[in-house]
Short mmCIF file of C-alpha atoms in Angstrom, two decimals:
data_model
loop_
_atom_site.label_atom_id
_atom_site.label_comp_id
_atom_site.label_asym_id
_atom_site.label_seq_id
_atom_site.Cartn_x
_atom_site.Cartn_y
_atom_site.Cartn_z
CA UNK A 70 -55.68 -55.97 -19.02
CA UNK A 71 -54.55 -57.75 -22.22
CA UNK A 72 -52.47 -55.62 -24.59
CA UNK A 73 -52.55 -55.73 -28.40
CA UNK A 74 -49.22 -57.63 -28.64
CA UNK A 75 -50.43 -60.18 -26.07
CA UNK A 76 -53.75 -60.63 -27.88
CA UNK A 77 -52.03 -61.02 -31.24
CA UNK A 78 -49.72 -63.73 -29.90
CA UNK A 79 -52.60 -65.45 -28.09
CA UNK A 80 -54.75 -65.66 -31.22
CA UNK A 81 -51.82 -66.86 -33.30
CA UNK A 82 -50.94 -69.60 -30.81
CA UNK A 83 -54.57 -70.71 -30.50
CA UNK A 84 -54.72 -71.01 -34.28
CA UNK A 85 -51.51 -73.05 -34.27
CA UNK A 86 -49.82 -70.67 -36.72
CA UNK A 87 -46.12 -69.93 -36.88
CA UNK A 88 -44.78 -66.39 -37.16
CA UNK A 89 -43.73 -67.11 -40.71
CA UNK A 90 -47.22 -68.23 -41.75
CA UNK A 91 -48.91 -65.18 -40.21
CA UNK A 92 -46.25 -62.90 -41.71
CA UNK A 93 -47.30 -64.06 -45.17
CA UNK A 94 -50.95 -63.19 -44.48
CA UNK A 95 -50.26 -59.69 -43.12
CA UNK A 96 -47.64 -58.95 -45.84
CA UNK A 97 -44.84 -58.15 -43.39
CA UNK A 98 -41.61 -60.06 -42.78
CA UNK A 99 -41.20 -62.39 -39.83
CA UNK A 100 -38.81 -60.01 -37.97
CA UNK A 101 -41.30 -57.16 -38.11
CA UNK A 102 -44.12 -59.38 -36.94
CA UNK A 103 -42.00 -60.54 -34.00
CA UNK A 104 -41.44 -56.87 -33.05
CA UNK A 105 -45.21 -56.27 -33.14
CA UNK A 106 -45.88 -59.30 -30.95
CA UNK A 107 -43.18 -58.41 -28.42
CA UNK A 108 -44.37 -54.80 -28.16
CA UNK A 109 -41.04 -53.40 -29.31
CA UNK A 110 -42.79 -51.59 -32.15
CA UNK A 111 -46.43 -50.54 -32.52
CA UNK A 112 -48.16 -52.44 -35.29
CA UNK A 113 -49.69 -50.50 -38.20
CA UNK A 114 -53.47 -50.65 -38.48
CA UNK A 115 -53.29 -52.81 -41.59
CA UNK A 116 -51.48 -55.51 -39.59
CA UNK A 117 -54.24 -55.51 -36.98
CA UNK A 118 -56.91 -55.66 -39.70
CA UNK A 119 -55.27 -58.47 -41.72
CA UNK A 120 -54.30 -60.52 -38.65
CA UNK A 121 -57.79 -60.19 -37.20
CA UNK A 122 -59.26 -61.57 -40.43
CA UNK A 123 -56.66 -64.33 -40.81
CA UNK A 124 -56.86 -65.55 -37.22
CA UNK A 125 -60.62 -65.21 -36.81
CA UNK A 126 -60.40 -62.48 -34.19
CA UNK A 127 -63.97 -61.28 -34.83
CA UNK A 128 -62.88 -57.66 -34.55
CA UNK A 129 -61.07 -58.03 -31.21
CA UNK A 130 -57.64 -57.19 -32.61
CA UNK A 131 -58.95 -54.16 -34.50
CA UNK A 132 -60.79 -52.88 -31.42
CA UNK A 133 -57.72 -53.34 -29.21
CA UNK A 134 -55.48 -51.63 -31.77
CA UNK A 135 -57.82 -48.61 -31.93
CA UNK A 136 -58.00 -48.41 -28.13
CA UNK A 137 -54.23 -48.42 -27.71
CA UNK A 138 -53.72 -46.05 -30.63
CA UNK A 139 -56.09 -43.54 -29.00
CA UNK A 140 -54.18 -43.88 -25.71
CA UNK A 141 -50.86 -43.31 -27.50
CA UNK A 142 -52.20 -40.19 -29.22
CA UNK A 143 -53.56 -38.83 -25.95
CA UNK A 144 -50.28 -39.47 -24.14
CA UNK A 145 -48.33 -37.80 -26.95
CA UNK A 146 -50.56 -34.72 -26.81
CA UNK A 147 -50.20 -34.47 -23.03
CA UNK A 148 -46.43 -34.87 -23.31
CA UNK A 149 -46.29 -32.08 -25.90
CA UNK A 150 -48.19 -29.67 -23.64
CA UNK A 151 -46.03 -30.57 -20.64
CA UNK A 152 -42.80 -30.15 -22.59
CA UNK A 153 -43.89 -26.77 -23.96
CA UNK A 154 -45.06 -25.59 -20.54
CA UNK A 155 -41.81 -26.69 -18.91
CA UNK A 156 -39.70 -24.97 -21.57
CA UNK A 157 -41.60 -21.74 -20.97
CA UNK A 158 -41.03 -21.98 -17.21
CA UNK A 159 -37.30 -22.37 -17.81
CA UNK A 160 -37.40 -19.30 -20.09
CA UNK A 161 -39.30 -17.25 -17.50
CA UNK A 162 -36.79 -18.25 -14.84
CA UNK A 163 -33.77 -17.42 -16.98
CA UNK A 164 -34.85 -13.97 -18.08
CA UNK A 165 -33.08 -11.24 -16.16
CA UNK A 166 -36.23 -9.13 -16.18
CA UNK A 167 -39.75 -9.68 -17.43
CA UNK A 168 -41.45 -6.83 -19.18
CA UNK A 169 -45.11 -7.67 -19.22
CA UNK A 170 -48.14 -5.65 -20.01
CA UNK A 171 -51.51 -6.38 -18.41
CA UNK A 172 -53.18 -8.74 -16.04
CA UNK A 173 -54.32 -11.62 -18.18
CA UNK A 174 -57.99 -12.29 -18.48
CA UNK A 175 -58.96 -15.64 -17.03
CA UNK A 176 -56.35 -15.96 -14.26
CA UNK A 177 -58.90 -15.58 -11.48
CA UNK A 178 -61.39 -18.02 -13.03
CA UNK A 179 -58.59 -20.54 -13.60
CA UNK A 180 -57.60 -20.33 -9.93
CA UNK A 181 -61.20 -20.93 -8.84
CA UNK A 182 -61.97 -23.62 -11.41
CA UNK A 183 -58.86 -25.57 -10.41
CA UNK A 184 -60.54 -26.56 -7.16
CA UNK A 185 -63.19 -28.59 -8.96
CA UNK A 186 -61.46 -29.76 -12.16
CA UNK A 187 -58.97 -32.53 -12.99
CA UNK A 188 -55.38 -31.24 -13.26
CA UNK A 189 -54.76 -32.13 -16.93
CA UNK A 190 -57.30 -29.71 -18.53
CA UNK A 191 -56.32 -27.00 -16.05
CA UNK A 192 -52.70 -27.47 -17.11
CA UNK A 193 -53.76 -26.92 -20.73
CA UNK A 194 -55.70 -23.76 -19.86
CA UNK A 195 -52.94 -22.28 -17.71
CA UNK A 196 -50.34 -22.97 -20.38
CA UNK A 197 -52.46 -21.26 -23.06
CA UNK A 198 -53.13 -18.21 -20.87
CA UNK A 199 -49.51 -17.89 -19.85
CA UNK A 200 -48.53 -18.10 -23.50
CA UNK A 201 -50.42 -14.86 -24.13
CA UNK A 202 -48.55 -13.15 -21.28
CA UNK A 203 -45.25 -14.56 -22.50
CA UNK A 204 -45.76 -13.27 -26.04
CA UNK A 205 -46.50 -9.79 -24.74
CA UNK A 206 -43.41 -10.08 -22.58
CA UNK A 207 -41.17 -10.97 -25.49
CA UNK A 208 -42.64 -8.33 -27.79
CA UNK A 209 -42.70 -5.57 -25.19
CA UNK A 210 -46.27 -4.59 -26.14
CA UNK A 211 -47.51 -3.26 -22.80
CA UNK A 212 -48.11 -0.07 -20.91
CA UNK A 213 -45.47 0.70 -18.25
CA UNK A 214 -48.18 0.92 -15.57
CA UNK A 215 -49.27 -2.66 -16.34
CA UNK A 216 -45.85 -4.21 -15.87
CA UNK A 217 -46.30 -5.49 -12.29
CA UNK A 218 -49.81 -6.79 -13.01
CA UNK A 219 -48.68 -8.96 -15.87
CA UNK A 220 -45.76 -10.21 -13.81
CA UNK A 221 -48.26 -11.38 -11.21
CA UNK A 222 -50.49 -12.95 -13.88
CA UNK A 223 -47.57 -14.93 -15.33
CA UNK A 224 -46.51 -15.91 -11.82
CA UNK A 225 -49.95 -17.14 -10.81
CA UNK A 226 -50.33 -19.15 -14.02
CA UNK A 227 -46.90 -20.68 -13.37
CA UNK A 228 -48.25 -21.53 -9.92
CA UNK A 229 -51.27 -23.27 -11.44
CA UNK A 230 -48.92 -25.31 -13.61
CA UNK A 231 -46.86 -26.21 -10.53
CA UNK A 232 -49.96 -27.54 -8.78
CA UNK A 233 -51.18 -29.39 -11.88
CA UNK A 234 -47.87 -31.18 -12.39
CA UNK A 235 -47.66 -32.06 -8.71
CA UNK A 236 -51.19 -33.48 -8.83
CA UNK A 237 -50.08 -35.49 -11.86
CA UNK A 238 -47.19 -36.85 -9.80
CA UNK A 239 -44.21 -35.00 -11.34
CA UNK A 240 -42.52 -33.06 -8.55
CA UNK A 241 -39.48 -32.08 -10.65
CA UNK A 242 -41.51 -30.27 -13.31
CA UNK A 243 -43.74 -28.82 -10.59
CA UNK A 244 -40.70 -27.27 -8.89
CA UNK A 245 -39.51 -25.72 -12.17
CA UNK A 246 -42.88 -23.97 -12.56
CA UNK A 247 -42.77 -22.85 -8.92
CA UNK A 248 -39.32 -21.32 -9.46
CA UNK A 249 -40.71 -19.39 -12.43
CA UNK A 250 -43.62 -18.20 -10.28
CA UNK A 251 -41.15 -17.01 -7.64
CA UNK A 252 -39.15 -15.04 -10.19
CA UNK A 253 -42.32 -13.35 -11.39
CA UNK A 254 -43.28 -12.47 -7.82
CA UNK A 255 -39.81 -11.03 -7.28
CA UNK A 256 -39.95 -8.74 -10.32
CA UNK A 257 -43.53 -7.72 -9.54
CA UNK A 258 -42.64 -6.96 -5.93
CA UNK A 259 -45.68 -8.95 -4.82
CA UNK A 260 -45.25 -10.25 -1.27
CA UNK A 261 -48.54 -12.17 -1.31
CA UNK A 262 -47.52 -14.23 -4.35
CA UNK A 263 -43.99 -14.69 -2.96
CA UNK A 264 -45.38 -16.15 0.28
CA UNK A 265 -47.67 -18.45 -1.71
CA UNK A 266 -44.74 -19.65 -3.82
CA UNK A 267 -42.69 -20.41 -0.69
CA UNK A 268 -45.56 -22.51 0.64
CA UNK A 269 -45.89 -24.30 -2.71
CA UNK A 270 -42.17 -25.10 -2.89
CA UNK A 271 -42.49 -26.53 0.60
CA UNK A 272 -45.48 -28.60 -0.52
CA UNK A 273 -43.46 -30.03 -3.42
CA UNK A 274 -40.60 -30.95 -1.07
CA UNK A 275 -43.07 -32.61 1.28
CA UNK A 276 -44.41 -34.63 -1.66
CA UNK A 277 -40.82 -35.80 -2.23
CA UNK A 278 -40.37 -36.66 1.46
CA UNK A 279 -37.69 -33.98 2.02
CA UNK A 280 -39.13 -32.38 5.17
CA UNK A 281 -35.91 -30.59 6.10
CA UNK A 282 -35.88 -28.69 2.80
CA UNK A 283 -39.64 -28.17 3.06
CA UNK A 284 -39.15 -26.50 6.45
CA UNK A 285 -36.47 -24.22 4.98
CA UNK A 286 -38.92 -22.99 2.34
CA UNK A 287 -41.47 -22.25 5.08
CA UNK A 288 -38.96 -20.26 7.11
CA UNK A 289 -38.00 -18.30 3.99
CA UNK A 290 -41.66 -17.54 3.32
CA UNK A 291 -42.24 -15.84 6.67
CA UNK A 292 -40.37 -12.75 5.45
CA UNK A 293 -43.28 -12.07 3.08
CA UNK A 294 -46.14 -12.14 5.60
CA UNK A 295 -47.38 -9.90 8.38
CA UNK A 296 -49.73 -7.02 9.04
CA UNK A 297 -52.84 -9.15 8.63
CA UNK A 298 -52.60 -9.08 4.83
CA UNK A 299 -54.24 -12.25 3.50
CA UNK A 300 -53.94 -15.88 4.58
CA UNK A 301 -50.27 -16.36 3.69
CA UNK A 302 -49.06 -16.70 7.28
CA UNK A 303 -51.81 -19.18 8.22
CA UNK A 304 -50.93 -21.32 5.18
CA UNK A 305 -47.22 -21.26 5.97
CA UNK A 306 -47.76 -22.20 9.62
CA UNK A 307 -49.92 -25.13 8.55
CA UNK A 308 -47.15 -26.19 6.16
CA UNK A 309 -44.71 -25.94 9.05
CA UNK A 310 -46.98 -28.21 11.09
CA UNK A 311 -46.94 -30.81 8.30
CA UNK A 312 -43.12 -30.75 8.24
CA UNK A 313 -42.81 -31.03 12.02
CA UNK A 314 -45.37 -33.82 12.24
CA UNK A 315 -43.54 -35.84 9.62
CA UNK A 316 -40.34 -35.25 11.58
CA UNK A 317 -42.06 -36.70 14.66
CA UNK A 318 -42.39 -33.53 16.76
CA UNK A 319 -45.95 -33.59 18.08
CA UNK A 320 -45.64 -30.63 20.43
CA UNK A 321 -44.11 -28.32 17.82
CA UNK A 322 -46.61 -29.42 15.15
CA UNK A 323 -49.57 -28.64 17.41
CA UNK A 324 -47.96 -25.33 18.35
CA UNK A 325 -47.64 -24.44 14.65
CA UNK A 326 -51.32 -25.26 14.09
CA UNK A 327 -52.27 -23.07 17.05
CA UNK A 328 -50.12 -20.34 15.50
CA UNK A 329 -52.10 -20.70 12.28
CA UNK A 330 -55.32 -20.11 14.24
CA UNK A 331 -53.86 -16.91 15.70
CA UNK A 332 -52.67 -15.80 12.25
CA UNK A 333 -56.21 -16.23 10.89
CA UNK A 334 -57.59 -14.09 13.72
CA UNK A 335 -55.15 -11.31 12.75
CA UNK A 336 -56.29 -11.15 9.12
CA UNK A 337 -57.46 -7.65 8.24
CA UNK A 338 -57.37 -7.86 4.46
CA UNK A 339 -58.64 -10.75 2.35
CA UNK A 340 -56.56 -12.56 -0.26
CA UNK A 341 -56.44 -10.68 -3.56
CA UNK A 342 -57.50 -13.82 -5.43
CA UNK A 343 -59.43 -16.88 -4.25
CA UNK A 344 -59.49 -20.50 -5.36
CA UNK A 345 -56.09 -22.11 -5.60
CA UNK A 346 -54.44 -18.98 -4.15
CA UNK A 347 -56.75 -18.65 -1.16
CA UNK A 348 -56.63 -20.51 2.14
CA UNK A 349 -60.12 -21.00 3.47
CA UNK A 350 -61.14 -22.07 6.95
CA UNK A 351 -61.90 -25.51 5.47
CA UNK A 352 -58.43 -25.71 3.92
CA UNK A 353 -56.84 -24.83 7.25
CA UNK A 354 -58.70 -27.64 9.03
CA UNK A 355 -57.73 -29.96 6.18
CA UNK A 356 -54.05 -29.09 6.64
CA UNK A 357 -54.33 -29.71 10.39
CA UNK A 358 -55.83 -33.15 9.85
CA UNK A 359 -53.29 -34.05 7.19
CA UNK A 360 -50.45 -33.08 9.54
CA UNK A 361 -51.41 -34.92 12.70
CA UNK A 362 -51.98 -38.32 11.07
CA UNK A 363 -48.19 -38.69 10.74
CA UNK A 364 -47.76 -38.83 14.50
CA UNK A 365 -48.41 -41.68 16.92
CA UNK A 366 -52.15 -41.48 17.36
CA UNK A 367 -53.71 -40.68 20.74
CA UNK A 368 -54.53 -36.99 21.20
CA UNK A 369 -53.00 -36.20 17.79
CA UNK A 370 -55.31 -38.67 16.06
CA UNK A 371 -58.30 -37.31 17.98
CA UNK A 372 -57.52 -33.77 16.82
CA UNK A 373 -56.96 -35.06 13.29
CA UNK A 374 -60.44 -36.61 13.31
CA UNK A 375 -61.98 -33.31 14.46
CA UNK A 376 -60.08 -31.22 11.92
CA UNK A 377 -60.66 -33.53 8.92
CA UNK A 378 -64.35 -33.84 9.78
CA UNK A 379 -64.63 -30.06 10.08
CA UNK A 380 -62.97 -29.56 6.68
CA UNK A 381 -65.36 -31.97 4.97
CA UNK A 382 -68.40 -30.38 6.61
CA UNK A 383 -67.28 -26.84 5.70
CA UNK A 384 -66.67 -27.74 2.07
CA UNK A 385 -69.95 -29.56 1.72
CA UNK A 386 -71.92 -26.70 3.28
CA UNK A 387 -70.02 -23.85 1.61
CA UNK A 388 -70.26 -22.27 -1.85
CA UNK A 389 -69.14 -24.33 -4.84
CA UNK A 390 -66.51 -21.71 -5.75
CA UNK A 391 -64.64 -22.49 -2.52
CA UNK A 392 -65.06 -26.26 -2.65
CA UNK A 393 -61.81 -28.08 -3.37
CA UNK A 394 -62.93 -31.52 -4.51
CA UNK A 395 -59.48 -33.12 -4.53
CA UNK A 396 -58.72 -31.85 -1.02
CA UNK A 397 -62.17 -32.89 0.19
CA UNK A 398 -61.52 -36.41 -1.06
CA UNK A 399 -58.12 -36.44 0.60
CA UNK A 400 -59.74 -35.25 3.82
CA UNK A 401 -61.81 -38.44 3.74
CA UNK A 402 -58.59 -40.47 3.54
CA UNK A 403 -57.02 -38.48 6.40
CA UNK A 404 -60.15 -38.96 8.49
CA UNK A 405 -60.02 -42.70 7.78
CA UNK A 406 -56.32 -42.81 8.68
CA UNK A 407 -56.87 -41.07 12.02
CA UNK A 408 -59.74 -43.43 12.83
CA UNK A 409 -57.53 -46.46 12.17
CA UNK A 410 -54.97 -44.95 14.55
CA UNK A 411 -57.80 -44.94 17.11
CA UNK A 412 -58.72 -48.55 16.21
CA UNK A 413 -62.02 -47.49 14.64
CA UNK A 414 -61.91 -49.70 11.53
CA UNK A 415 -65.64 -49.40 10.79
CA UNK A 416 -65.40 -45.61 10.97
CA UNK A 417 -62.36 -45.65 8.69
CA UNK A 418 -64.18 -47.73 6.08
CA UNK A 419 -67.14 -45.34 6.22
CA UNK A 420 -64.86 -42.30 5.81
CA UNK A 421 -63.03 -43.55 2.72
CA UNK A 422 -66.08 -44.99 0.95
CA UNK A 423 -66.76 -41.85 -1.20
CA UNK A 424 -63.22 -42.03 -2.59
CA UNK A 425 -63.33 -45.65 -3.71
CA UNK A 426 -65.58 -45.11 -6.73
CA UNK A 427 -63.58 -42.28 -8.33
CA UNK A 428 -62.98 -42.49 -12.10
CA UNK A 429 -59.37 -42.76 -13.23
CA UNK A 430 -59.02 -39.12 -14.34
CA UNK A 431 -59.93 -37.93 -10.84
CA UNK A 432 -57.42 -40.12 -9.00
CA UNK A 433 -54.68 -37.52 -8.50
CA UNK A 434 -51.28 -38.71 -7.29
CA UNK A 435 -51.94 -37.57 -3.71
CA UNK A 436 -55.06 -39.76 -3.47
CA UNK A 437 -53.22 -42.87 -4.65
CA UNK A 438 -50.27 -42.27 -2.30
CA UNK A 439 -52.32 -41.57 0.82
CA UNK A 440 -54.83 -44.37 0.20
CA UNK A 441 -51.93 -46.79 -0.23
CA UNK A 442 -50.64 -45.84 3.22
CA UNK A 443 -54.10 -46.44 4.68
CA UNK A 444 -54.20 -49.88 3.04
CA UNK A 445 -50.85 -50.68 4.64
CA UNK A 446 -52.17 -49.76 8.07
CA UNK A 447 -55.28 -51.90 7.61
CA UNK A 448 -53.09 -54.80 6.45
CA UNK A 449 -51.40 -55.00 9.85
CA UNK A 450 -51.55 -58.46 11.51
CA UNK A 451 -53.88 -57.14 14.21
CA UNK A 452 -56.62 -56.66 11.56
CA UNK A 453 -56.09 -59.98 9.75
CA UNK A 454 -59.41 -61.34 10.98
CA UNK A 455 -61.35 -58.10 10.53
CA UNK A 456 -63.62 -58.49 7.49
CA UNK A 457 -64.15 -54.74 7.13
CA UNK A 458 -60.39 -54.13 7.11
CA UNK A 459 -59.78 -56.84 4.50
CA UNK A 460 -62.57 -55.59 2.21
CA UNK A 461 -61.38 -51.98 2.50
CA UNK A 462 -57.82 -52.97 1.57
CA UNK A 463 -59.14 -54.88 -1.45
CA UNK A 464 -61.16 -51.84 -2.54
CA UNK A 465 -58.14 -49.53 -2.19
CA UNK A 466 -55.97 -51.92 -4.19
CA UNK A 467 -58.62 -52.01 -6.91
CA UNK A 468 -58.63 -48.20 -6.98
CA UNK A 469 -54.86 -48.08 -7.42
CA UNK A 470 -54.99 -50.73 -10.15
#
């Protein structure tokens, strides 16, 4: 896509004008104009307007300037929210004790809505809600009986921020928010949130490719589960399976997934909050599929196909409140990956098709990373003459672009 500096230079060269001549028409010196053309400095609107008129741009320069100015403003706003959210997480982590008042309104709906919304607006909402909790914390305006509840609220909102930043591709900021969530869980004495945080820290480490550290977080999380209270153990065992699969241990990974099935059977009390903090049957199948695709195919790939297919079917048939759109889309990629491992190229192309038309704002970092791996597999020499493989790789590359 042509940028404003490139378009400005192109129009000037086509007109046969020197920098000095154009500088006179836009009322800026030659050095400044060179900075605008090279992209070292953004050009003021008046430069775009005068240059467009002088070079006969027919409004192209003005339109391009406005497009890039809007993008710069949007990026600046997003950066401001991220910086403020990160600073608050560092503050929450550093405080020796959090005195907080009441469970914040909107935490539960935010957790549920996250499953079907892009991460950026959810980051904004979680940051705003947590700001209310943080102000009450700093002012001490709370009832003593509400202290633990507001701890949990701040912790869950920090957890939402951790997920949002990870989905946006920033594992470092995501970890900072997860640490804050863990501190809140600690001061609230909430084992359910503490187990969830351990699983989330492991997820962040897996995103970074550090499976040894990810496994350590899982092992640490087991101290918070037991007694059939919620889905924490099932989630942790599925996270363990992902670590072991990426470390190449098929037997142990399958054993961990079987352990997750047993943990689900032992559940006697539901999760206290659903959405992002729950672990549905569909999510468990999704985790199983996403684990086994990192092994060598064969029986592992066959189980991955079954599990990913089951996850997609459960989400599509279940209530909207439990449907995780991002995970459902990733399940299509995992299904496609497992089918390639079984040499089913046509089936792989069919599985990934729903993902290939996603708008930019819905292409979370996980989707881009996992689809890129699939494209690499389909680019193997053995598929060089396979038209379906070639077309699917082209479509994935277009998605990433």
